[in-house]
Amino acid sequence: MKKITKIFIYIWLFLLAAVICFPVVFAVSGVFMQQWELEEYLAPVLGGTEGMARWAALPHAPTLQSLVELLMDSPQFFVMFWNSLKLSFCILAGQTIFGVPTAWALARFSFPGKRAILMLYIVLMLMPFQVLMMPEYLVLNQIGLLDTHAAVILPAVFSTFPVFIMYRFFGGIPEAILEAARIDGAGNFQIFWRIGIPLGAAGIVSSGILGFLESWNMIEQPMTFLKTRSLWPLSLFLPEIGLKEAGMGFAAAIMMLIPALLIFLSGQEYLEQGIAAAALKE
Amino acid sequence: MKATAVFFVFMLCFTILSRAADQMGIAVVKVERPQNMVIGHSVRATGRIVQNQELAVTTEPDQRVTAIHVSEGQRVSKGDLLFELDTTLLDEKILYQKQELEKQELNVADAKSQKDISKRQKENEQAQAAEQYSLSTQSAGVQLSRAEKQLSDAQKELKEFRKKSGNLQTDDSVEAALEQALVEKSNAYIAAQQELTSLEWKIENAVNAALQAAQNGATLSKTQIPRTQASEEFFVLEETEEDLCAEEKEKPENASFGSGSDADTSGDMSGEIVMGIKNVLFDKNGNVGKVTFGSTGAQNSVPEISIDSVEEVGSSAPSSGEGSGNSEHISDGISGDTAGDLFHDGSDMNTGTTGDGMSGQISGDVSDINTGTVPGGFDQVPDTESDGTSGSISGNVPGTSGLPSGSGGNGNSGDSSVIFPEDSFGDSSGQGVTQEELAQIEASVRNSYREALAAAQRKVEDARAEKEAAEAALMAYQQERMTAANADEAAAERQLIANVQAAQQAYEDAAIAANQAAVTSGRAVAAAGIPNASNSSDRLNEITYEQMELSLKKLEKLKKENGKVYADTDGLIMKIQIQTGEKTSDTTAVLMADLTKGYRFTAEITKEQEKYIGTGDLVTLSGGNGKLKLEELAVESVTVDEADADIYHVIVQIPENTFEIGMTAAMDFVKKSQAYPVTVPLSALHLDDKNQAYVLVPEEYDSIMGIETKARKVSVTVQEKNESYAALADGILGSDQKVITSSDKAVDDGSRIRIEG
């Protein structure tokens, strides 16, 4: 019985996974399709013709044309790719520089108004971009940062979400370890640097991965704050793709997926650890 | 981590590659700002220097050339020896020519004498005809006078007899009244008869003219020939005739018929002889006299013919002539002309011959009142001129038929058509008219006159009836008187009256015969007057002679110069068409360019170039491998080619001693326009598929790759352009706006470009 139940569960999970994986399969098979094939399938959606869009799992005449075209003939793609990368790493760096000490302070020090600050962080974290867009725009405009990458980077650097995550990790470090360090004659900075960061590394990496994914996929902020097209990140490339460049669109999607995937895979261990730690704590 | 690093390296490589590939596809262009400049239209054409005038040196044909002293392309001065001819051959030719000339001289003499002879023959003929005319009319006149004499004798006898019987006085008044009535009736009858005759004349003329008009042009011109040959007086006569007819119709009272019998030859038969003289003169130059005379004689009347010629228009003088007086009248009337009218015994009718262009026309009507069966009318126009007689006589002598009007009409038509050709209806010329059509035309013309003719005939009939009634009354009275007298006397008187009547008859016959004689011989005179066909052989021979003389002179001139031919003027030998040892032809021997008339430059230009160059423009000529350069030479003319409308010829007169004939030279001319603020190089100008001109301007735009440049199309209006620049209408393109003038790749609207430099 158990075995049968197990099999059913596996089948169910497989089906769910297939559904979840479908967009990726869609994109991957699309990269190898020729332009005419893509147009035939997607015309009802993108071309405005009658009927329903169809899709084939395997291309009729597989080709690397779209990929070559994207990589060889589209310098624009690379401009945007490097823009995206620049934004993401700047944001991550900023978050690391400012978020880690903040989270440490909130987690390990007690001072008046600490609870109020935490409350404010949570409220701000819950607020969507649409709410913050207007004040941010006004402030950026006032300090003359509109239409620069700083306009995207700075608000993200001071995002509350990584602080909140790292706050949890730092809070989970046992007080006894810190006391032992203090007894050994370690100062506050040494405790933070020698004990806090190594013990909270999982949290830092987790927040970093999450932060990367968020900034990599960021679309509203550049759209709102960047006017110069040459500053646009890759997330704004795909909206410009029409039916005629559908193949290139698929190729671009795949290329965009790869860094996120690589980052995730390389930080997977920490991420799982960190999430588990967060879960265990409560 | 490694995979991530590899990926990023991989992406970096492709970034570089794609950028490199992208730059390959961008056109590199050159740009320029529009300039404020003047558009110069340069006209450049290559042409040749040619002479203004060519000169052909010719010589006598068929002469042998012994030496040629010039060669083609050589310059010669005036008087330079060109070539020499063989003098022996020249001598031969001169001799031959002289002999020919002599022959021709003889020909001329022959032709001249031939012409004299034929002229003399013609004159002789005319003289003979005139003589014949004079003779026949004289003899007729003699017979007529004889008949008249007999008539007058018979009348005299009757008168004497009556005188003897003694009852003359008592009845005189009654008889005179009756005779008077008869005379009046007779006059009326004659007048009616004349009217009828003239009308018939007119009809015949009209018919004839209509018929001739209907016939073709050849016939028409033929009928005109006698007119043109005849002297001017002929026409005067014709007009006079027509006028007369008209006048007679309008004013019959003009015809004055002398009723007086007191002027008779014998002078004692008053009442018996009735004379009517009508004299009308039409004159244009005072020389044409026309006399119409009519005489009526009742029973034993002696018609008296009197001719009166007056020099002034409209004056008329009825004259009842006595025999001796007539000749005086005539000689007076025909003022100083060699009038040769001879009226024997005062009752003879004769001709008038006039000298020096004088023409006279006499028309006479003689009718017999007694019988009414022999109406006679004749016109006669004797006209003799001193040289080349031209005259016409129209006579009308109808036969003795019972219908005077009908026969008269026929007689008229026959004569008039011959002598008076009419061509007044020349406007309608029907070619190839059939007989039916001619008949139709004649009928229609006759129809139009029918009423007038009928009226005239009626009038004649009425007049005759009245006259006959008057005669009957007179006869009855005489009869009555005779019955009152004794039977013997009556018988004797009747016998006498019969004699008078017989004499009257004889007289009338003689008169008719006289008329006929006059007409016939008159025609002969006219025929003799027609000139012979012109003969120009003598003049033709003379012309030939003159021509031969001229060519001989030329040969002699050549001989005088020993057969050497010299240049007439300074020139350049263009072509030599004779060869040493060969004979010359009659065409050009040597063709020279006349250097005294100057040179000119001539070149061909296209229609496009022609727009910018015109007469008077100052051009620069260069040639001689750049050694010669003439500036500011005015264009003499720019003319379109006769064969090809796209080619024009430019002619520029050039000063002496610069270019040589035959040289090639290049002409340069720049036509400057006004200054245009926006002028772009022609390479910047493009034409779209609607033939609209446009330029491409660089435009920066914001792209993913950064600031990029692309080409933008700007439609412009070209105001003027030459082969390198185009002036654009101001406004559309600012003078700050750079335009793309060249590119290394095809550039169109929207193409990405990179500006060089």
CSV table of C-alpha atoms in Angstrom, one decimal, chain B residues 305-524:
chain,number,residue,atom,x,y,z
B,305,ILE,CA,-27.0,107.7,-146.5
B,306,SER,CA,-25.2,110.2,-144.6
B,307,ILE,CA,-22.3,109.7,-142.3
B,308,ASP,CA,-21.5,112.1,-139.7
B,309,SER,CA,-18.6,111.7,-137.4
B,310,VAL,CA,-18.2,113.9,-134.5
B,311,GLU,CA,-15.3,114.3,-132.2
B,312,GLU,CA,-17.2,115.2,-129.1
B,313,VAL,CA,-19.1,112.8,-127.1
B,314,GLY,CA,-22.8,113.0,-127.3
B,315,SER,CA,-23.0,115.4,-130.1
B,316,SER,CA,-25.0,114.2,-133.0
B,317,ALA,CA,-25.8,115.8,-136.2
B,318,PRO,CA,-28.4,114.4,-138.4
B,319,SER,CA,-27.6,115.1,-141.8
B,320,SER,CA,-29.7,114.8,-144.8
B,321,GLY,CA,-27.0,114.9,-147.3
B,322,GLU,CA,-27.0,116.0,-150.9
B,323,GLY,CA,-24.8,113.9,-153.0
B,324,SER,CA,-22.0,116.4,-153.2
B,325,GLY,CA,-22.2,117.4,-149.6
B,326,ASN,CA,-21.8,114.0,-148.2
B,327,SER,CA,-18.1,113.6,-148.8
B,328,GLU,CA,-17.5,116.9,-147.2
B,329,HIS,CA,-19.4,115.8,-144.2
B,330,ILE,CA,-17.4,112.8,-143.9
B,331,SER,CA,-14.1,114.4,-144.3
B,332,ASP,CA,-15.1,116.9,-141.7
B,333,GLY,CA,-16.3,114.3,-139.3
B,334,ILE,CA,-13.3,112.1,-139.4
B,335,SER,CA,-11.2,115.0,-138.7
B,336,GLY,CA,-8.0,115.0,-140.5
B,337,ASP,CA,-7.8,111.3,-140.7
B,338,THR,CA,-7.2,109.8,-144.0
B,339,ALA,CA,-10.8,109.3,-144.4
B,340,GLY,CA,-11.7,107.4,-147.4
B,341,ASP,CA,-15.4,107.3,-147.4
B,342,LEU,CA,-16.7,107.5,-150.8
B,343,PHE,CA,-20.3,108.2,-151.5
B,344,HIS,CA,-20.9,108.3,-155.1
B,345,ASP,CA,-23.6,110.6,-156.1
B,346,GLY,CA,-24.5,111.2,-152.6
B,347,SER,CA,-26.4,108.0,-152.3
B,348,ASP,CA,-23.6,105.5,-152.2
B,349,MET,CA,-22.6,104.0,-149.0
B,350,ASN,CA,-18.9,103.3,-148.6
B,351,THR,CA,-16.2,102.5,-146.2
B,352,GLY,CA,-14.3,104.7,-144.0
B,353,THR,CA,-10.7,104.0,-143.6
B,354,THR,CA,-8.9,105.6,-140.9
B,355,GLY,CA,-5.3,106.1,-140.2
B,356,ASP,CA,-3.2,105.9,-137.0
B,357,GLY,CA,-5.4,103.8,-134.8
B,358,MET,CA,-8.6,105.4,-135.7
B,359,SER,CA,-11.5,103.1,-135.8
B,360,GLY,CA,-14.9,103.8,-137.0
B,361,GLN,CA,-18.0,101.8,-136.8
B,362,ILE,CA,-20.8,102.2,-139.1
B,363,SER,CA,-24.0,100.3,-138.6
B,364,GLY,CA,-26.7,100.6,-141.0
B,365,ASP,CA,-30.2,99.4,-141.2
B,366,VAL,CA,-32.0,99.3,-144.4
B,367,SER,CA,-35.5,98.2,-144.5
B,368,ASP,CA,-38.1,98.2,-147.1
B,369,ILE,CA,-41.2,99.7,-146.0
B,370,ASN,CA,-43.2,98.8,-149.0
B,371,THR,CA,-43.0,95.1,-148.7
B,372,GLY,CA,-41.7,94.6,-145.3
B,373,THR,CA,-40.2,91.4,-146.3
B,374,VAL,CA,-36.6,92.4,-146.6
B,375,PRO,CA,-35.5,93.9,-143.4
B,376,GLY,CA,-31.8,94.4,-143.5
B,377,GLY,CA,-29.3,95.5,-140.9
B,378,PHE,CA,-25.7,95.4,-141.1
B,379,ASP,CA,-22.9,96.7,-139.0
B,380,GLN,CA,-19.6,97.3,-140.5
B,381,VAL,CA,-16.5,98.2,-138.8
B,382,PRO,CA,-13.8,99.0,-141.2
B,383,ASP,CA,-10.6,99.8,-139.3
B,384,THR,CA,-7.4,100.0,-140.9
B,385,GLU,CA,-4.3,101.0,-139.1
B,386,SER,CA,-1.1,102.1,-140.4
B,387,ASP,CA,0.7,99.1,-139.1
B,388,GLY,CA,-1.0,95.8,-138.3
B,389,THR,CA,-4.5,96.2,-139.3
B,390,SER,CA,-7.0,95.1,-136.9
B,391,GLY,CA,-10.6,95.5,-137.5
B,392,SER,CA,-13.9,93.9,-137.2
B,393,ILE,CA,-16.9,94.0,-139.2
B,394,SER,CA,-20.1,92.7,-138.1
B,395,GLY,CA,-22.7,92.4,-140.7
B,396,ASN,CA,-26.2,91.3,-140.5
B,397,VAL,CA,-27.9,90.5,-143.7
B,398,PRO,CA,-30.8,88.2,-143.2
B,399,GLY,CA,-32.5,86.5,-146.0
B,400,THR,CA,-35.7,87.7,-147.4
B,401,SER,CA,-38.0,85.8,-145.2
B,402,GLY,CA,-41.4,86.8,-144.1
B,403,LEU,CA,-40.4,86.9,-140.4
B,404,PRO,CA,-37.8,89.7,-140.1
B,405,SER,CA,-37.2,89.3,-136.5
B,406,GLY,CA,-36.5,85.6,-136.5
B,407,SER,CA,-34.2,85.7,-139.5
B,408,GLY,CA,-32.5,88.7,-138.2
B,409,GLY,CA,-31.8,87.0,-134.9
B,410,ASN,CA,-30.2,84.0,-136.6
B,411,GLY,CA,-28.0,86.1,-138.8
B,412,ASN,CA,-26.8,88.0,-135.8
B,413,SER,CA,-25.9,85.1,-133.8
B,414,GLY,CA,-23.7,83.6,-136.4
B,415,ASP,CA,-21.6,86.7,-136.9
B,416,SER,CA,-21.4,87.9,-133.4
B,417,SER,CA,-20.0,84.7,-132.1
B,418,VAL,CA,-17.1,84.9,-134.4
B,419,ILE,CA,-16.2,88.5,-134.2
B,420,PHE,CA,-17.0,89.4,-130.6
B,421,PRO,CA,-15.9,86.7,-128.3
B,422,GLU,CA,-17.2,87.4,-124.9
B,423,ASP,CA,-15.7,85.9,-121.8
B,424,SER,CA,-17.5,87.8,-119.1
B,425,PHE,CA,-18.9,84.6,-117.7
B,426,GLY,CA,-15.4,83.3,-117.1
B,427,ASP,CA,-16.1,82.5,-113.4
B,428,SER,CA,-18.0,79.3,-113.9
B,429,SER,CA,-15.9,76.9,-115.8
B,430,GLY,CA,-17.5,73.5,-116.2
B,431,GLN,CA,-15.0,70.9,-117.5
B,432,GLY,CA,-16.2,68.5,-120.1
B,433,VAL,CA,-19.6,69.9,-120.6
B,434,THR,CA,-21.9,67.7,-122.6
B,435,GLN,CA,-24.0,68.8,-125.5
B,436,GLU,CA,-27.2,68.5,-123.5
B,437,GLU,CA,-25.8,70.8,-120.8
B,438,LEU,CA,-24.8,73.3,-123.4
B,439,ALA,CA,-28.2,73.2,-124.9
B,440,GLN,CA,-29.7,73.6,-121.4
B,441,ILE,CA,-27.5,76.7,-120.7
B,442,GLU,CA,-28.5,78.2,-124.0
B,443,ALA,CA,-32.2,77.6,-123.3
B,444,SER,CA,-32.0,79.1,-119.9
B,445,VAL,CA,-30.3,82.3,-121.2
B,446,ARG,CA,-32.8,82.5,-124.0
B,447,ASN,CA,-35.6,82.0,-121.5
B,448,SER,CA,-34.4,84.9,-119.5
B,449,TYR,CA,-34.7,87.2,-122.5
B,450,ARG,CA,-37.9,85.7,-123.8
B,451,GLU,CA,-40.3,88.3,-122.5
B,452,ALA,CA,-38.2,91.2,-123.7
B,453,LEU,CA,-37.8,89.6,-127.1
B,454,ALA,CA,-41.5,88.9,-127.4
B,455,ALA,CA,-42.3,92.5,-126.4
B,456,ALA,CA,-39.9,93.9,-129.0
B,457,GLN,CA,-41.4,91.6,-131.7
B,458,ARG,CA,-44.9,92.7,-130.8
B,459,LYS,CA,-43.8,96.2,-131.1
B,460,VAL,CA,-42.4,95.6,-134.5
B,461,GLU,CA,-45.5,93.9,-135.6
B,462,ASP,CA,-47.7,96.7,-134.3
B,463,ALA,CA,-45.5,99.3,-136.0
B,464,ARG,CA,-45.6,97.5,-139.3
B,465,ALA,CA,-49.4,97.1,-139.1
B,466,GLU,CA,-49.7,100.8,-138.5
B,467,LYS,CA,-47.3,101.6,-141.3
B,468,GLU,CA,-49.2,99.3,-143.7
B,469,ALA,CA,-52.4,101.0,-142.7
B,470,ALA,CA,-50.9,104.3,-143.5
B,471,GLU,CA,-49.7,103.0,-146.8
B,472,ALA,CA,-53.1,101.6,-147.6
B,473,ALA,CA,-54.7,105.0,-146.8
B,474,LEU,CA,-52.3,106.8,-149.1
B,475,MET,CA,-52.9,104.2,-151.8
B,476,ALA,CA,-56.6,104.5,-151.5
B,477,TYR,CA,-56.4,108.3,-151.7
B,478,GLN,CA,-54.3,108.1,-154.8
B,479,GLN,CA,-56.6,105.5,-156.3
B,480,GLU,CA,-59.5,107.7,-155.6
B,481,ARG,CA,-57.8,110.7,-157.2
B,482,MET,CA,-56.9,108.6,-160.2
B,483,THR,CA,-60.5,107.4,-160.6
B,484,ALA,CA,-61.5,111.1,-160.6
B,485,ALA,CA,-59.2,111.8,-163.4
B,486,ASN,CA,-59.7,110.4,-166.8
B,487,ALA,CA,-59.1,106.8,-167.6
B,488,ASP,CA,-56.1,107.4,-169.9
B,489,GLU,CA,-54.3,109.5,-167.4
B,490,ALA,CA,-55.1,107.0,-164.8
B,491,ALA,CA,-53.7,104.2,-166.8
B,492,ALA,CA,-50.6,106.2,-167.5
B,493,GLU,CA,-50.2,107.2,-163.9
B,494,ARG,CA,-50.6,103.6,-162.8
B,495,GLN,CA,-48.0,102.6,-165.2
B,496,LEU,CA,-45.6,105.2,-163.8
B,497,ILE,CA,-46.3,104.2,-160.3
B,498,ALA,CA,-45.6,100.6,-161.2
B,499,ASN,CA,-42.3,101.8,-162.7
B,500,VAL,CA,-41.4,103.5,-159.5
B,501,GLN,CA,-42.2,100.4,-157.5
B,502,ALA,CA,-40.1,98.3,-159.8
B,503,ALA,CA,-37.2,100.7,-159.5
B,504,GLN,CA,-37.6,100.7,-155.7
B,505,GLN,CA,-37.3,96.9,-155.7
B,506,ALA,CA,-34.2,97.1,-157.8
B,507,TYR,CA,-32.7,99.6,-155.5
B,508,GLU,CA,-33.3,97.5,-152.5
B,509,ASP,CA,-31.7,94.5,-154.1
B,510,ALA,CA,-28.7,96.6,-154.9
B,511,ALA,CA,-28.5,97.8,-151.4
B,512,ILE,CA,-28.5,94.3,-150.0
B,513,ALA,CA,-25.9,93.2,-152.5
B,514,ALA,CA,-23.8,96.2,-151.4
B,515,ASN,CA,-24.0,95.2,-147.8
B,516,GLN,CA,-23.0,91.6,-148.6
B,517,ALA,CA,-20.0,92.8,-150.5
B,518,ALA,CA,-19.0,95.0,-147.7
B,519,VAL,CA,-19.3,92.3,-145.1
B,520,THR,CA,-17.4,89.7,-147.2
B,521,SER,CA,-14.5,91.8,-148.1
B,522,GLY,CA,-14.4,93.3,-144.6
B,523,ARG,CA,-13.8,89.8,-143.2
B,524,ALA,CA,-11.0,89.3,-145.6
